[in-house]
Amino acid sequence: MKYSRSKKLFGSDFEILQNAKVILLGVGGVGSFALDGLYRTGVTNITIVDFDVYEESNQNRQMGSETPGAIGSVKVDHLKTLYPNVTAINQKVDQEWIDTFDMSEYDFILDAIDEIPMKVELIKKYHKKLISTTGSAKRFDPTKIEYINIFKTYNDPFARKIRDMLKKDRFRKSFKVVFSSENPNCKELGSFVGVTGAFGLTMCSIAIKKILSEKQIK
């Protein structure tokens, strides 16, 4: 059976995972691995949101990018053919969308987008049920990945910009992010699937633990 190994691991809690409802923002090098990990585990009620199309340069790190017909296709639409239970929304996560889209029906929101101002808006509005990532590019050591308070991050210019914007907006709440303490190893946006994928799988693991924890409390 497809989920027999998951059922052996999670026991009676497996039903909790199957009943969970999450939304994943961004399905690139990080988000696509979070999607794959959740889906293979049994969390299939997932809404994926992205506006991008596949390019050949995506093939070093993005799930689905190397499958037939991927190049040039809309990412969420193509991923829908690979993960048929998902709901695909071809949409850029911008201020208007954040302000108008109703996220109340989702148990958790997974943020794997690249736009820092939008990350900050998501943190301010949804920090209680948001799982967010910082910079995963330019690194090749997955053992440096942590899940820590955004205000305790270091060595990451991407995370620093998030911190600065949150401080400017007087956000002082404790909010954890998936983060790497490894110093960037290049100036360009080089990437290694061993890190970007590990970011996504870490996000997946955190989501699963939170889903089980919340549902058991309720």
PDB file of C-alpha atoms in Angstrom:
ATOM      1  CA  MET A   1       0.000   0.000   0.000  1.00  0.00           C
ATOM      2  CA  LYS A   2       1.190   3.506  -0.817  1.00  0.00           C
ATOM      3  CA  TYR A   3       1.115   4.853   2.736  1.00  0.00           C
ATOM      4  CA  SER A   4       1.859   1.628   4.633  1.00  0.00           C
ATOM      5  CA  ARG A   5       5.247   2.883   5.848  1.00  0.00           C
ATOM      6  CA  SER A   6       3.770   6.216   6.946  1.00  0.00           C
ATOM      7  CA  LYS A   7       1.041   4.397   8.856  1.00  0.00           C
ATOM      8  CA  LYS A   8       3.645   2.273  10.637  1.00  0.00           C
ATOM      9  CA  LEU A   9       5.482   5.414  11.724  1.00  0.00           C
ATOM     10  CA  PHE A  10       2.533   7.621  12.714  1.00  0.00           C
ATOM     11  CA  GLY A  11       0.065   4.959  13.826  1.00  0.00           C
ATOM     12  CA  SER A  12      -3.399   6.302  14.612  1.00  0.00           C
ATOM     13  CA  ASP A  13      -2.116   9.851  14.043  1.00  0.00           C
ATOM     14  CA  PHE A  14      -1.872   9.165  10.316  1.00  0.00           C
ATOM     15  CA  GLU A  15      -5.557  10.050   9.969  1.00  0.00           C
ATOM     16  CA  ILE A  16      -4.783  13.483  11.439  1.00  0.00           C
ATOM     17  CA  LEU A  17      -2.272  14.087   8.660  1.00  0.00           C
ATOM     18  CA  GLN A  18      -4.706  12.983   5.980  1.00  0.00           C
ATOM     19  CA  ASN A  19      -7.315  15.418   7.297  1.00  0.00           C
ATOM     20  CA  ALA A  20      -4.925  18.385   7.444  1.00  0.00           C
ATOM     21  CA  LYS A  21      -5.346  21.288   5.049  1.00  0.00           C
ATOM     22  CA  VAL A  22      -2.346  23.439   4.147  1.00  0.00           C
ATOM     23  CA  ILE A  23      -1.446  26.119   1.635  1.00  0.00           C
ATOM     24  CA  LEU A  24       2.032  26.310   0.138  1.00  0.00           C
ATOM     25  CA  LEU A  25       3.244  29.616  -1.276  1.00  0.00           C
ATOM     26  CA  GLY A  26       6.046  29.110  -3.793  1.00  0.00           C
ATOM     27  CA  VAL A  27       6.912  25.776  -5.418  1.00  0.00           C
ATOM     28  CA  GLY A  28      10.506  26.375  -6.502  1.00  0.00           C
ATOM     29  CA  GLY A  29      13.684  24.812  -5.132  1.00  0.00           C
ATOM     30  CA  VAL A  30      12.413  24.868  -1.551  1.00  0.00           C
ATOM     31  CA  GLY A  31       8.645  24.685  -1.908  1.00  0.00           C
ATOM     32  CA  SER A  32       8.604  21.822  -4.403  1.00  0.00           C
ATOM     33  CA  PHE A  33      10.447  19.580  -1.926  1.00  0.00           C
ATOM     34  CA  ALA A  34       8.073  20.593   0.859  1.00  0.00           C
ATOM     35  CA  LEU A  35       5.194  19.646  -1.439  1.00  0.00           C
ATOM     36  CA  ASP A  36       6.726  16.296  -2.357  1.00  0.00           C
ATOM     37  CA  GLY A  37       7.502  15.439   1.264  1.00  0.00           C
ATOM     38  CA  LEU A  38       4.024  16.287   2.514  1.00  0.00           C
ATOM     39  CA  TYR A  39       2.267  14.515  -0.352  1.00  0.00           C
ATOM     40  CA  ARG A  40       4.301  11.315  -0.019  1.00  0.00           C
ATOM     41  CA  THR A  41       3.617  11.287   3.739  1.00  0.00           C
ATOM     42  CA  GLY A  42      -0.156  11.530   3.333  1.00  0.00           C
ATOM     43  CA  VAL A  43      -0.888  15.254   3.533  1.00  0.00           C
ATOM     44  CA  THR A  44      -2.510  15.719   0.114  1.00  0.00           C
ATOM     45  CA  ASN A  45      -5.085  18.472   0.765  1.00  0.00           C
ATOM     46  CA  ILE A  46      -2.626  21.139  -0.335  1.00  0.00           C
ATOM     47  CA  THR A  47      -3.210  24.385  -2.198  1.00  0.00           C
ATOM     48  CA  ILE A  48      -0.119  25.489  -4.137  1.00  0.00           C
ATOM     49  CA  VAL A  49       0.347  29.100  -5.195  1.00  0.00           C
ATOM     50  CA  ASP A  50       2.961  30.313  -7.693  1.00  0.00           C
ATOM     51  CA  PHE A  51       3.020  32.433 -10.852  1.00  0.00           C
ATOM     52  CA  ASP A  52       6.235  31.250 -12.488  1.00  0.00           C
ATOM     53  CA  VAL A  53       6.979  28.929 -15.420  1.00  0.00           C
ATOM     54  CA  TYR A  54       9.708  26.301 -15.622  1.00  0.00           C
ATOM     55  CA  GLU A  55      13.042  27.215 -17.180  1.00  0.00           C
ATOM     56  CA  GLU A  56      15.927  24.891 -17.958  1.00  0.00           C
ATOM     57  CA  SER A  57      18.001  26.476 -15.188  1.00  0.00           C
ATOM     58  CA  ASN A  58      15.418  25.220 -12.656  1.00  0.00           C
ATOM     59  CA  GLN A  59      16.376  21.616 -13.322  1.00  0.00           C
ATOM     60  CA  ASN A  60      19.257  21.558 -10.852  1.00  0.00           C
ATOM     61  CA  ARG A  61      16.929  21.969  -7.860  1.00  0.00           C
ATOM     62  CA  GLN A  62      13.164  21.961  -8.536  1.00  0.00           C
ATOM     63  CA  MET A  63      10.935  18.897  -8.313  1.00  0.00           C
ATOM     64  CA  GLY A  64       8.997  18.329 -11.527  1.00  0.00           C
ATOM     65  CA  SER A  65      11.223  20.551 -13.662  1.00  0.00           C
ATOM     66  CA  GLU A  66      12.846  17.629 -15.500  1.00  0.00           C
ATOM     67  CA  THR A  67       9.639  15.734 -16.314  1.00  0.00           C
ATOM     68  CA  PRO A  68       8.249  15.691 -19.883  1.00  0.00           C
ATOM     69  CA  GLY A  69       6.537  18.926 -20.884  1.00  0.00           C
ATOM     70  CA  ALA A  70       7.774  20.920 -17.911  1.00  0.00           C
ATOM     71  CA  ILE A  71       9.940  23.560 -19.589  1.00  0.00           C
ATOM     72  CA  GLY A  72       7.813  26.569 -20.454  1.00  0.00           C
ATOM     73  CA  SER A  73       4.768  25.336 -18.541  1.00  0.00           C
ATOM     74  CA  VAL A  74       3.156  27.031 -15.539  1.00  0.00           C
ATOM     75  CA  LYS A  75       4.669  25.424 -12.443  1.00  0.00           C
ATOM     76  CA  VAL A  76       1.489  24.924 -10.437  1.00  0.00           C
ATOM     77  CA  ASP A  77      -0.385  23.515 -13.430  1.00  0.00           C
ATOM     78  CA  HIS A  78       2.399  21.070 -14.230  1.00  0.00           C
ATOM     79  CA  LEU A  79       2.730  20.004 -10.591  1.00  0.00           C
ATOM     80  CA  LYS A  80      -1.018  19.348 -10.552  1.00  0.00           C
ATOM     81  CA  THR A  81      -0.399  16.601 -13.121  1.00  0.00           C
ATOM     82  CA  LEU A  82       2.199  15.019 -10.817  1.00  0.00           C
ATOM     83  CA  TYR A  83       0.313  15.554  -7.527  1.00  0.00           C
ATOM     84  CA  PRO A  84      -3.319  15.296  -8.659  1.00  0.00           C
ATOM     85  CA  ASN A  85      -4.974  15.985  -5.309  1.00  0.00           C
ATOM     86  CA  VAL A  86      -3.536  19.499  -4.970  1.00  0.00           C
ATOM     87  CA  THR A  87      -5.407  22.692  -5.744  1.00  0.00           C
ATOM     88  CA  ALA A  88      -3.331  24.845  -8.103  1.00  0.00           C
ATOM     89  CA  ILE A  89      -3.498  28.648  -8.070  1.00  0.00           C
ATOM     90  CA  ASN A  90      -1.473  30.450 -10.739  1.00  0.00           C
ATOM     91  CA  GLN A  91      -0.956  33.708  -8.875  1.00  0.00           C
ATOM     92  CA  LYS A  92       1.824  35.992  -7.708  1.00  0.00           C
ATOM     93  CA  VAL A  93       1.830  36.442  -3.939  1.00  0.00           C
ATOM     94  CA  ASP A  94       1.602  40.230  -3.811  1.00  0.00           C
ATOM     95  CA  GLN A  95       0.111  42.707  -1.354  1.00  0.00           C
ATOM     96  CA  GLU A  96      -3.340  42.696  -2.928  1.00  0.00           C
ATOM     97  CA  TRP A  97      -3.510  38.900  -2.898  1.00  0.00           C
ATOM     98  CA  ILE A  98      -2.407  38.699   0.749  1.00  0.00           C
ATOM     99  CA  ASP A  99      -5.008  41.310   1.688  1.00  0.00           C
ATOM    100  CA  THR A 100      -7.901  39.613  -0.108  1.00  0.00           C
ATOM    101  CA  PHE A 101      -7.263  35.849  -0.076  1.00  0.00           C
ATOM    102  CA  ASP A 102      -8.946  34.048   2.827  1.00  0.00           C
ATOM    103  CA  MET A 103      -6.439  31.819   4.630  1.00  0.00           C
ATOM    104  CA  SER A 104      -8.708  31.021   7.578  1.00  0.00           C
ATOM    105  CA  GLU A 105      -9.639  27.558   6.259  1.00  0.00           C
ATOM    106  CA  TYR A 106      -6.034  26.303   6.304  1.00  0.00           C
ATOM    107  CA  ASP A 107      -4.382  24.666   9.283  1.00  0.00           C
ATOM    108  CA  PHE A 108      -0.964  25.986   8.272  1.00  0.00           C
ATOM    109  CA  ILE A 109       0.609  28.302   5.718  1.00  0.00           C
ATOM    110  CA  LEU A 110       4.000  27.376   4.255  1.00  0.00           C
ATOM    111  CA  ASP A 111       5.950  30.331   2.890  1.00  0.00           C
ATOM    112  CA  ALA A 112       8.656  29.445   0.362  1.00  0.00           C
ATOM    113  CA  ILE A 113       8.491  32.665  -1.690  1.00  0.00           C
ATOM    114  CA  ASP A 114      11.472  34.893  -2.473  1.00  0.00           C
ATOM    115  CA  GLU A 115       9.947  38.378  -2.148  1.00  0.00           C
ATOM    116  CA  ILE A 116      11.077  39.786   1.202  1.00  0.00           C
ATOM    117  CA  PRO A 117       8.360  42.476   1.590  1.00  0.00           C
ATOM    118  CA  MET A 118       5.675  39.832   1.070  1.00  0.00           C
ATOM    119  CA  LYS A 119       7.347  37.502   3.561  1.00  0.00           C
ATOM    120  CA  VAL A 120       7.229  40.306   6.098  1.00  0.00           C
ATOM    121  CA  GLU A 121       3.529  40.895   5.416  1.00  0.00           C
ATOM    122  CA  LEU A 122       2.802  37.197   5.859  1.00  0.00           C
ATOM    123  CA  ILE A 123       4.719  37.073   9.135  1.00  0.00           C
ATOM    124  CA  LYS A 124       2.887  40.106  10.528  1.00  0.00           C
ATOM    125  CA  LYS A 125      -0.541  38.804   9.517  1.00  0.00           C
ATOM    126  CA  TYR A 126      -0.237  35.032   9.991  1.00  0.00           C
ATOM    127  CA  HIS A 127       2.681  34.373  12.342  1.00  0.00           C
ATOM    128  CA  LYS A 128       0.631  31.977  14.498  1.00  0.00           C
ATOM    129  CA  LYS A 129       0.190  29.441  11.687  1.00  0.00           C
ATOM    130  CA  LEU A 130       2.994  30.371   9.293  1.00  0.00           C
ATOM    131  CA  ILE A 131       6.105  28.309   8.553  1.00  0.00           C
ATOM    132  CA  SER A 132       8.613  30.442   6.661  1.00  0.00           C
ATOM    133  CA  THR A 133      12.090  30.070   5.168  1.00  0.00           C
ATOM    134  CA  THR A 134      15.014  32.460   4.751  1.00  0.00           C
ATOM    135  CA  GLY A 135      17.903  32.241   2.270  1.00  0.00           C
ATOM    136  CA  SER A 136      18.803  28.800   0.911  1.00  0.00           C
ATOM    137  CA  ALA A 137      20.804  29.837  -2.168  1.00  0.00           C
ATOM    138  CA  LYS A 138      24.616  30.183  -2.306  1.00  0.00           C
ATOM    139  CA  ARG A 139      25.142  27.389   0.252  1.00  0.00           C
ATOM    140  CA  PHE A 140      26.172  23.725   0.097  1.00  0.00           C
ATOM    141  CA  ASP A 141      26.150  22.480   3.720  1.00  0.00           C
ATOM    142  CA  PRO A 142      22.701  21.205   4.827  1.00  0.00           C
ATOM    143  CA  THR A 143      23.983  20.484   8.341  1.00  0.00           C
ATOM    144  CA  LYS A 144      23.911  24.237   9.004  1.00  0.00           C
ATOM    145  CA  ILE A 145      20.111  24.411   8.723  1.00  0.00           C
ATOM    146  CA  GLU A 146      18.245  25.407  11.894  1.00  0.00           C
ATOM    147  CA  TYR A 147      14.737  26.411  12.964  1.00  0.00           C
ATOM    148  CA  ILE A 148      15.207  29.486  15.137  1.00  0.00           C
ATOM    149  CA  ASN A 149      13.778  32.889  16.038  1.00  0.00           C
ATOM    150  CA  ILE A 150      14.100  35.304  13.100  1.00  0.00           C
ATOM    151  CA  PHE A 151      15.737  37.832  15.423  1.00  0.00           C
ATOM    152  CA  LYS A 152      18.510  35.356  16.269  1.00  0.00           C
ATOM    153  CA  THR A 153      19.493  34.625  12.665  1.00  0.00           C
ATOM    154  CA  TYR A 154      22.962  35.574  11.419  1.00  0.00           C
ATOM    155  CA  ASN A 155      25.292  35.225   8.406  1.00  0.00           C
ATOM    156  CA  ASP A 156      22.290  35.621   6.097  1.00  0.00           C
ATOM    157  CA  PRO A 157      21.696  38.942   4.286  1.00  0.00           C
ATOM    158  CA  PHE A 158      18.247  37.689   3.238  1.00  0.00           C
ATOM    159  CA  ALA A 159      17.225  37.088   6.859  1.00  0.00           C
ATOM    160  CA  ARG A 160      18.753  40.421   7.910  1.00  0.00           C
ATOM    161  CA  LYS A 161      16.469  42.283   5.520  1.00  0.00           C
ATOM    162  CA  ILE A 162      13.463  40.469   6.980  1.00  0.00           C
ATOM    163  CA  ARG A 163      14.593  41.344  10.519  1.00  0.00           C
ATOM    164  CA  ASP A 164      15.121  44.987   9.622  1.00  0.00           C
ATOM    165  CA  MET A 165      11.703  45.310   8.023  1.00  0.00           C
ATOM    166  CA  LEU A 166       9.983  43.611  10.945  1.00  0.00           C
ATOM    167  CA  LYS A 167      11.748  45.908  13.408  1.00  0.00           C
ATOM    168  CA  LYS A 168      10.773  48.929  11.332  1.00  0.00           C
ATOM    169  CA  ASP A 169       7.156  47.766  11.487  1.00  0.00           C
ATOM    170  CA  ARG A 170       7.519  47.206  15.262  1.00  0.00           C
ATOM    171  CA  PHE A 171       6.952  43.482  15.081  1.00  0.00           C
ATOM    172  CA  ARG A 172       8.491  42.043  18.239  1.00  0.00           C
ATOM    173  CA  LYS A 173       6.800  38.651  18.553  1.00  0.00           C
ATOM    174  CA  SER A 174       8.792  35.432  18.667  1.00  0.00           C
ATOM    175  CA  PHE A 175       8.681  33.873  15.202  1.00  0.00           C
ATOM    176  CA  LYS A 176      10.809  30.944  14.054  1.00  0.00           C
ATOM    177  CA  VAL A 177      12.154  30.488  10.523  1.00  0.00           C
ATOM    178  CA  VAL A 178      14.009  27.779   8.632  1.00  0.00           C
ATOM    179  CA  PHE A 179      17.496  29.262   8.402  1.00  0.00           C
ATOM    180  CA  SER A 180      21.094  28.384   7.505  1.00  0.00           C
ATOM    181  CA  SER A 181      24.018  29.738   9.508  1.00  0.00           C
ATOM    182  CA  GLU A 182      26.396  28.957   6.629  1.00  0.00           C
ATOM    183  CA  ASN A 183      28.014  32.013   5.074  1.00  0.00           C
ATOM    184  CA  PRO A 184      27.043  32.537   1.411  1.00  0.00           C
ATOM    185  CA  ASN A 185      29.681  30.997  -0.880  1.00  0.00           C
ATOM    186  CA  CYS A 186      29.128  33.110  -4.002  1.00  0.00           C
ATOM    187  CA  LYS A 187      27.722  36.468  -5.072  1.00  0.00           C
ATOM    188  CA  GLU A 188      25.433  35.181  -7.811  1.00  0.00           C
ATOM    189  CA  LEU A 189      22.336  33.095  -7.136  1.00  0.00           C
ATOM    190  CA  GLY A 190      24.112  29.759  -7.280  1.00  0.00           C
ATOM    191  CA  SER A 191      22.216  26.905  -5.681  1.00  0.00           C
ATOM    192  CA  PHE A 192      22.671  23.308  -4.531  1.00  0.00           C
ATOM    193  CA  VAL A 193      19.745  20.920  -4.239  1.00  0.00           C
ATOM    194  CA  GLY A 194      21.301  19.384  -1.129  1.00  0.00           C
ATOM    195  CA  VAL A 195      20.510  22.626   0.689  1.00  0.00           C
ATOM    196  CA  THR A 196      17.427  23.965  -1.116  1.00  0.00           C
ATOM    197  CA  GLY A 197      15.823  20.526  -0.949  1.00  0.00           C
ATOM    198  CA  ALA A 198      16.786  20.144   2.713  1.00  0.00           C
ATOM    199  CA  PHE A 199      15.138  23.506   3.430  1.00  0.00           C
ATOM    200  CA  GLY A 200      11.924  22.208   1.878  1.00  0.00           C
ATOM    201  CA  LEU A 201      12.062  18.880   3.700  1.00  0.00           C
ATOM    202  CA  THR A 202      12.756  20.689   6.980  1.00  0.00           C
ATOM    203  CA  MET A 203       9.686  22.836   6.315  1.00  0.00           C
ATOM    204  CA  CYS A 204       7.721  19.636   5.629  1.00  0.00           C
ATOM    205  CA  SER A 205       8.876  18.049   8.887  1.00  0.00           C
ATOM    206  CA  ILE A 206       7.987  21.143  10.911  1.00  0.00           C
ATOM    207  CA  ALA A 207       4.540  21.232   9.312  1.00  0.00           C
ATOM    208  CA  ILE A 208       3.889  17.583  10.151  1.00  0.00           C
ATOM    209  CA  LYS A 209       4.944  18.076  13.788  1.00  0.00           C
ATOM    210  CA  LYS A 210       2.765  21.174  14.094  1.00  0.00           C
ATOM    211  CA  ILE A 211      -0.242  19.469  12.512  1.00  0.00           C
ATOM    212  CA  LEU A 212       0.000  16.561  14.939  1.00  0.00           C
ATOM    213  CA  SER A 213       0.616  18.805  17.932  1.00  0.00           C
ATOM    214  CA  GLU A 214      -2.329  21.140  17.187  1.00  0.00           C
ATOM    215  CA  LYS A 215      -4.824  18.403  16.403  1.00  0.00           C
ATOM    216  CA  GLN A 216      -3.907  16.395  19.499  1.00  0.00           C
ATOM    217  CA  ILE A 217      -4.404  19.487  21.662  1.00  0.00           C
ATOM    218  CA  LYS A 218      -7.831  20.096  20.124  1.00  0.00           C
TER     219      LYS A 218
END
